[in-house]
CSV table of C-alpha atoms in Angstrom, one decimal:
chain,number,residue,atom,x,y,z
A,1,MET,CA,5.0,-31.8,12.5
A,2,ILE,CA,3.5,-28.4,11.6
A,3,LEU,CA,2.6,-27.5,8.0
A,4,THR,CA,2.9,-23.7,6.7
A,5,VAL,CA,1.4,-23.0,3.1
A,6,THR,CA,2.8,-19.8,1.4
A,7,LEU,CA,1.3,-19.9,-2.2
A,8,ASN,CA,2.8,-16.5,-3.1
A,9,ALA,CA,6.4,-17.1,-1.6
A,10,ALA,CA,9.0,-14.4,-2.0
A,11,LEU,CA,12.5,-13.6,-1.7
A,12,ASP,CA,12.6,-10.7,0.9
A,13,ILE,CA,15.4,-8.2,0.2
A,14,THR,CA,16.1,-5.7,2.9
A,15,TYR,CA,17.9,-2.4,2.2
A,16,ARG,CA,19.2,-0.5,5.2
A,17,VAL,CA,19.8,3.4,4.7
A,18,PRO,CA,21.0,6.2,7.1
A,19,ARG,CA,18.0,8.1,6.1
A,20,LEU,CA,15.5,7.4,3.3
A,21,ARG,CA,15.3,10.7,1.0
A,22,PRO,CA,12.5,10.6,-1.7
A,23,HIS,CA,13.6,12.0,-5.2
A,24,ALA,CA,17.2,11.5,-4.4
A,25,THR,CA,19.9,9.0,-4.4
A,26,ASN,CA,20.1,6.9,-1.6
A,27,ARG,CA,23.4,4.9,-0.5
A,28,ILE,CA,22.7,1.6,1.1
A,29,THR,CA,24.7,0.5,4.2
A,30,GLU,CA,23.6,-3.1,4.5
A,31,VAL,CA,21.6,-5.6,2.2
A,32,SER,CA,20.0,-8.9,3.6
A,33,GLU,CA,18.2,-11.7,1.8
A,34,ARG,CA,15.7,-14.2,3.5
A,35,PRO,CA,13.3,-16.6,2.1
A,36,GLY,CA,9.9,-14.8,2.6
A,37,GLY,CA,6.2,-14.7,2.4
A,38,LYS,CA,4.1,-15.0,5.6
A,39,GLY,CA,4.1,-18.7,5.8
A,40,LEU,CA,7.9,-19.0,5.4
A,41,ASN,CA,8.3,-16.3,8.2
A,42,VAL,CA,6.0,-18.3,10.3
A,43,ALA,CA,7.8,-21.8,9.4
A,44,ARG,CA,11.2,-20.1,10.5
A,45,VAL,CA,10.2,-18.9,13.8
A,46,LEU,CA,8.4,-22.2,14.5
A,47,ALA,CA,11.7,-23.8,13.9
A,48,ALA,CA,13.6,-21.5,16.0
A,49,LEU,CA,11.1,-22.6,18.7
A,50,GLY,CA,12.1,-26.1,18.3
A,51,HIS,CA,9.2,-27.4,16.2
A,52,ARG,CA,9.3,-29.6,13.3
A,53,THR,CA,8.3,-27.6,10.3
A,54,VAL,CA,7.5,-28.3,6.7
A,55,ALA,CA,6.7,-25.4,4.2
A,56,THR,CA,4.8,-25.9,1.1
A,57,GLY,CA,3.6,-23.5,-1.7
A,58,PHE,CA,4.8,-22.4,-4.9
A,59,VAL,CA,8.2,-21.5,-6.1
A,60,GLY,CA,10.0,-20.7,-9.4
A,61,GLY,CA,12.6,-19.0,-11.5
A,62,GLY,CA,16.0,-17.5,-10.4
A,63,THR,CA,14.5,-15.9,-7.2
A,64,GLY,CA,13.0,-19.5,-6.3
A,65,GLU,CA,16.4,-21.1,-6.6
A,66,ALA,CA,17.7,-18.2,-4.4
A,67,LEU,CA,14.9,-18.6,-2.0
A,68,ARG,CA,15.5,-22.4,-1.6
A,69,ALA,CA,19.0,-22.2,-1.1
A,70,LEU,CA,18.5,-19.8,1.7
A,71,LEU,CA,15.7,-21.9,3.1
A,72,ALA,CA,18.1,-24.8,3.1
A,73,GLU,CA,20.3,-23.2,5.6
A,74,THR,CA,17.3,-23.1,8.3
A,75,ALA,CA,15.9,-26.2,10.0
A,76,VAL,CA,12.6,-25.7,7.9
A,77,THR,CA,11.9,-28.9,5.7
A,78,ASP,CA,11.4,-27.7,2.1
A,79,ALA,CA,8.2,-29.1,0.3
A,80,LEU,CA,7.7,-26.3,-2.1
A,81,VAL,CA,6.0,-27.0,-5.4
A,82,PRO,CA,8.0,-25.6,-8.4
A,83,VAL,CA,6.1,-23.4,-11.1
A,84,GLY,CA,7.3,-22.0,-14.6
A,85,GLY,CA,7.1,-18.4,-13.4
A,86,ALA,CA,9.6,-16.6,-11.1
A,87,THR,CA,8.9,-16.2,-7.5
A,88,ARG,CA,8.4,-12.6,-6.4
A,89,ARG,CA,10.7,-10.1,-4.6
A,90,THR,CA,9.8,-8.0,-1.7
A,91,ILE,CA,12.0,-5.1,-1.1
A,92,ALA,CA,12.0,-3.4,2.5
A,93,VAL,CA,13.9,0.0,2.8
A,94,ALA,CA,14.7,0.4,6.5
A,95,ASP,CA,15.6,3.9,7.4
A,96,THR,CA,17.8,3.6,10.3
A,97,ALA,CA,17.4,7.3,11.5
A,98,THR,CA,13.5,7.0,12.0
A,99,GLY,CA,13.0,3.3,12.2
A,100,ASP,CA,10.5,3.6,9.4
A,101,THR,CA,10.2,1.0,6.7
A,102,THR,CA,9.1,1.2,3.2
A,103,GLN,CA,7.9,-2.0,1.6
A,104,LEU,CA,7.6,-2.7,-2.1
A,105,ASN,CA,6.0,-6.0,-3.1
A,106,GLU,CA,5.8,-7.7,-6.5
A,107,PRO,CA,2.7,-9.7,-7.5
A,108,GLY,CA,4.0,-13.2,-8.0
A,109,PRO,CA,4.0,-15.8,-10.8
A,110,VAL,CA,0.8,-17.0,-12.6
A,111,VAL,CA,-0.1,-20.4,-11.4
A,112,THR,CA,-1.3,-22.8,-14.2
A,113,PRO,CA,-4.2,-25.3,-13.5
A,114,ALA,CA,-1.6,-28.2,-13.7
A,115,GLU,CA,0.6,-26.5,-11.2
A,116,TRP,CA,-2.3,-26.1,-8.8
A,117,ASP,CA,-3.3,-29.7,-9.2
A,118,THR,CA,0.3,-30.7,-8.2
A,119,PHE,CA,0.3,-28.5,-5.3
A,120,LEU,CA,-3.1,-30.2,-4.3
A,121,GLY,CA,-1.6,-33.7,-4.3
A,122,THR,CA,1.3,-32.6,-2.2
A,123,TYR,CA,-0.8,-30.6,0.4
A,124,ARG,CA,-3.0,-33.5,1.0
A,125,GLU,CA,-0.1,-36.0,1.3
A,126,LEU,CA,1.5,-33.7,3.8
A,127,LEU,CA,-1.8,-33.3,5.8
A,128,GLY,CA,-1.5,-37.1,6.7
A,129,GLU,CA,1.5,-36.3,9.1
A,130,ALA,CA,0.7,-32.6,10.3
A,131,GLN,CA,-0.7,-31.6,13.8
A,132,ALA,CA,-1.7,-28.3,12.6
A,133,VAL,CA,-1.5,-26.3,9.5
A,134,ALA,CA,-1.1,-22.4,8.7
A,135,LEU,CA,-2.5,-20.9,5.6
A,136,CYS,CA,-0.7,-17.4,5.1
A,137,GLY,CA,-0.6,-14.5,2.9
A,138,SER,CA,-1.7,-13.1,-0.5
A,139,LEU,CA,-2.6,-15.4,-3.8
A,140,PRO,CA,-0.6,-15.2,-6.8
A,141,PRO,CA,-2.2,-14.8,-10.2
A,142,GLY,CA,-4.2,-17.8,-11.6
A,143,VAL,CA,-5.1,-19.3,-8.0
A,144,PRO,CA,-8.8,-19.2,-7.3
A,145,VAL,CA,-10.0,-16.6,-4.8
A,146,ASP,CA,-11.8,-19.4,-2.5
A,147,VAL,CA,-8.5,-21.3,-2.4
A,148,TYR,CA,-8.1,-21.1,1.4
A,149,ALA,CA,-11.6,-22.3,1.9
A,150,ARG,CA,-10.9,-25.4,0.1
A,151,LEU,CA,-7.7,-25.8,1.9
A,152,THR,CA,-9.4,-25.3,4.9
A,153,ARG,CA,-12.0,-27.9,4.3
A,154,ALA,CA,-9.4,-30.5,3.2
A,155,ALA,CA,-7.5,-29.9,6.3
A,156,ARG,CA,-10.6,-30.3,8.6
A,157,SER,CA,-11.6,-33.5,6.7
A,158,ALA,CA,-8.1,-34.9,7.5
A,159,GLY,CA,-8.6,-33.9,11.3
A,160,VAL,CA,-5.8,-31.2,11.3
A,161,PRO,CA,-6.6,-27.9,12.9
A,162,VAL,CA,-6.3,-24.7,10.6
A,163,LEU,CA,-4.9,-21.1,11.3
A,164,LEU,CA,-5.8,-18.7,8.5
A,165,ASP,CA,-4.0,-15.6,8.1
A,166,THR,CA,-4.9,-13.5,5.0
A,167,SER,CA,-7.0,-10.7,4.0
A,168,GLY,CA,-9.8,-9.4,1.8
A,169,GLU,CA,-12.0,-11.7,-0.2
A,170,PRO,CA,-9.9,-14.6,0.3
A,171,LEU,CA,-10.3,-14.1,4.2
A,172,ARG,CA,-14.1,-13.6,3.9
A,173,ARG,CA,-14.6,-16.8,2.0
A,174,GLY,CA,-11.9,-18.9,4.2
A,175,LEU,CA,-13.8,-17.9,7.3
A,176,ALA,CA,-17.0,-19.8,5.9
A,177,ALA,CA,-14.9,-22.9,5.9
A,178,ARG,CA,-14.7,-22.8,9.6
A,179,PRO,CA,-10.9,-22.5,10.5
A,180,ASP,CA,-9.9,-23.4,14.1
A,181,LEU,CA,-8.4,-19.9,14.2
A,182,ALA,CA,-8.4,-16.7,12.1
A,183,LYS,CA,-5.5,-14.1,12.6
A,184,PRO,CA,-6.3,-10.9,10.9
A,185,ASN,CA,-4.8,-7.6,11.7
A,186,ALA,CA,-6.8,-4.5,12.8
A,187,ASP,CA,-7.2,-3.1,9.4
A,188,GLU,CA,-7.9,-6.4,7.8
A,189,LEU,CA,-10.6,-6.9,10.7
A,190,ALA,CA,-12.2,-3.6,9.9
A,191,ALA,CA,-12.1,-4.1,6.1
A,192,LEU,CA,-14.1,-7.4,6.6
A,193,THR,CA,-16.8,-6.6,9.2
A,194,GLY,CA,-17.0,-2.6,8.6
A,195,SER,CA,-16.2,-2.0,12.5
A,196,THR,CA,-13.2,-0.3,13.7
A,197,GLU,CA,-13.9,-1.3,17.3
A,198,PRO,CA,-11.5,-4.4,17.7
A,199,LEU,CA,-13.7,-6.5,20.1
A,200,ARG,CA,-17.0,-5.8,18.3
A,201,ALA,CA,-15.3,-6.6,14.9
A,202,ALA,CA,-13.4,-9.8,16.2
A,203,ARG,CA,-16.8,-11.2,17.5
A,204,ASP,CA,-18.6,-10.4,14.1
A,205,ALA,CA,-15.7,-12.2,12.2
A,206,ARG,CA,-16.2,-15.1,14.7
A,207,ARG,CA,-19.8,-15.3,13.7
A,208,ARG,CA,-18.9,-15.6,10.1
A,209,GLY,CA,-17.3,-19.0,10.8
A,210,ALA,CA,-14.2,-18.9,12.4
A,211,HIS,CA,-13.8,-21.1,15.9
A,212,ALA,CA,-11.8,-18.2,17.2
A,213,VAL,CA,-10.3,-15.0,16.2
A,214,ALA,CA,-7.3,-13.3,17.2
A,215,ALA,CA,-6.6,-9.9,16.0
A,216,SER,CA,-3.4,-8.0,15.9
A,217,LEU,CA,-3.6,-4.7,17.3
A,218,GLY,CA,0.1,-3.5,16.8
A,219,PRO,CA,1.7,-1.8,20.0
A,220,ALA,CA,-1.6,-2.6,21.7
A,221,GLY,CA,-0.9,-6.4,21.5
A,222,ILE,CA,-3.5,-9.1,20.4
A,223,LEU,CA,-7.1,-9.7,21.2
A,224,ALA,CA,-8.6,-13.2,21.1
A,225,VAL,CA,-12.3,-14.0,20.8
A,226,THR,CA,-13.0,-17.6,21.5
A,227,ALA,CA,-15.9,-20.0,22.5
A,228,GLY,CA,-14.6,-19.9,26.0
A,229,GLY,CA,-14.2,-16.2,26.5
A,230,ALA,CA,-12.0,-13.2,25.3
A,231,TRP,CA,-8.7,-12.0,26.2
A,232,GLN,CA,-6.3,-9.1,25.2
A,233,ALA,CA,-2.3,-9.4,25.7
A,234,ALA,CA,-0.2,-6.6,25.6
A,235,PRO,CA,3.6,-5.9,25.9
A,236,PRO,CA,4.7,-4.0,29.0
A,237,ARG,CA,6.2,-1.2,27.0
A,238,ARG,CA,6.2,-0.1,23.2
A,239,ILE,CA,9.3,-1.7,21.2
A,240,ALA,CA,10.9,0.5,18.9
A,241,GLY,CA,12.2,-1.3,15.5
A,242,ASN,CA,11.1,-2.7,12.2
A,243,PRO,CA,7.6,-4.2,12.4
A,244,THR,CA,7.7,-6.3,9.2
A,245,GLY,CA,7.2,-9.8,10.1
A,246,ALA,CA,6.0,-9.1,13.5
A,247,GLY,CA,2.4,-10.5,12.7
A,248,ASP,CA,3.9,-13.6,11.4
A,249,SER,CA,5.7,-14.3,14.5
A,250,ALA,CA,2.5,-13.8,16.5
A,251,VAL,CA,1.1,-16.6,14.2
A,252,ALA,CA,3.9,-19.0,15.0
A,253,GLY,CA,3.2,-18.3,18.7
A,254,LEU,CA,-0.2,-19.0,18.5
A,255,LEU,CA,0.1,-22.0,16.4
A,256,SER,CA,2.8,-23.4,18.6
A,257,GLY,CA,0.6,-22.9,21.5
A,258,LEU,CA,-2.3,-24.8,19.9
A,259,VAL,CA,0.1,-27.8,19.2
A,260,GLU,CA,1.4,-27.7,22.6
A,261,GLU,CA,-2.2,-27.5,24.0
A,262,LEU,CA,-1.4,-24.1,26.0
A,263,SER,CA,-4.3,-22.2,27.7
A,264,TRP,CA,-5.4,-19.0,25.7
A,265,PRO,CA,-3.8,-16.4,28.0
A,266,ASP,CA,-0.4,-18.4,27.6
A,267,ARG,CA,-0.8,-18.5,23.7
A,268,LEU,CA,-1.5,-15.0,23.7
A,269,THR,CA,1.5,-14.3,25.9
A,270,ARG,CA,3.9,-16.3,23.6
A,271,ALA,CA,2.5,-14.8,20.5
A,272,VAL,CA,2.9,-10.9,22.1
A,273,ALA,CA,6.4,-11.4,23.3
A,274,LEU,CA,7.5,-13.1,19.9
A,275,SER,CA,5.9,-10.3,17.9
A,276,ALA,CA,7.5,-7.4,20.1
A,277,ALA,CA,11.1,-9.5,19.9
A,278,THR,CA,10.6,-9.6,15.9
A,279,VAL,CA,10.3,-5.8,16.0
A,280,ARG,CA,14.0,-5.8,17.4
A,281,ALA,CA,15.4,-8.5,15.0
A,282,PRO,CA,17.1,-7.7,11.7
A,283,ALA,CA,14.3,-9.2,9.4
A,284,ALA,CA,11.0,-10.9,9.2
A,285,GLY,CA,11.1,-14.6,10.1
A,286,GLU,CA,13.6,-14.0,13.0
A,287,PHE,CA,13.2,-12.5,16.6
A,288,ASP,CA,15.6,-11.2,19.2
A,289,THR,CA,16.0,-14.0,21.7
A,290,ALA,CA,17.1,-11.5,24.6
A,291,THR,CA,13.9,-9.3,24.1
A,292,TYR,CA,11.6,-12.4,23.7
A,293,GLU,CA,12.9,-13.8,27.0
A,294,GLU,CA,12.6,-10.4,28.7
A,295,LEU,CA,9.2,-9.7,27.8
A,296,LEU,CA,7.7,-13.2,28.0
A,297,PRO,CA,7.0,-13.0,31.9
A,298,ARG,CA,6.0,-9.4,31.7
A,299,VAL,CA,3.1,-9.4,29.0
A,300,VAL,CA,-0.2,-8.3,30.4
A,301,VAL,CA,-3.1,-10.4,29.9
A,302,THR,CA,-6.6,-8.6,30.4
A,303,ASP,CA,-9.6,-11.0,30.6
A,304,HIS,CA,-13.2,-10.1,28.9
A,305,PRO,CA,-15.0,-13.0,30.1
A,306,THR,CA,-18.4,-11.8,28.7
A,307,ALA,CA,-17.2,-11.0,25.4
A,308,ALA,CA,-17.2,-14.4,23.5
């Protein structure tokens, strides 16, 4: 079983408009709702790949009820912990003329100490049967900033590999707990290290504690720096569409590859193909199967053997 943690889950709402016009009335042509937050997106992709997946984190209020109802329609097992506050909403406005997306994210519910203790008990219990765990996304109000470091140490004590996908201070502190893999994007990596050169920044991030770092570079693919070497994988062509959730699909590719004991080049190939195929999908947490199957044998992997 693969466990995903989404402390700041969301009800993802996507509006499609013919052309987004600021300061004007925009008529929506299509509305879709999905269970969201980075870890839930990862869980849905993992389940689509055939992995038994359990999702935990916090959920509450009317939006939380709607999220759980939608999650029940998927193959993901719901182990979310109820809270008194309401689950946040994220609003994506997709401009079908340009392909651009505007994102609006609410902050999330305040988590009380008692609710946090309940979650910790659930998390430790689930670790007992997990093959790997993904710790993903932002933190809701009331959760300590070093939470991912705590959860990483708990997983490592249980012998469970950890993938960390967050940003800012939670990422910095989480790295010090030595996760098996950190997966920042280029901006998050630059903010962490002060370097805009991806290879140098990834090496710096790895020195801060992560056993391996896989950095999402947008259309340029993914760069991984590990103890055994470094590789960059890129799609054979630029894929047009909505990039929301592409990084989450990359996490699913990397985590499934870890569980299946694939080589690093094969993990990166899968992650890049899934990420690109998500750009062609209607919403985060999904990928276009035809695009994925087309790209999988065509992803280009470059070896940087002296970079680790």
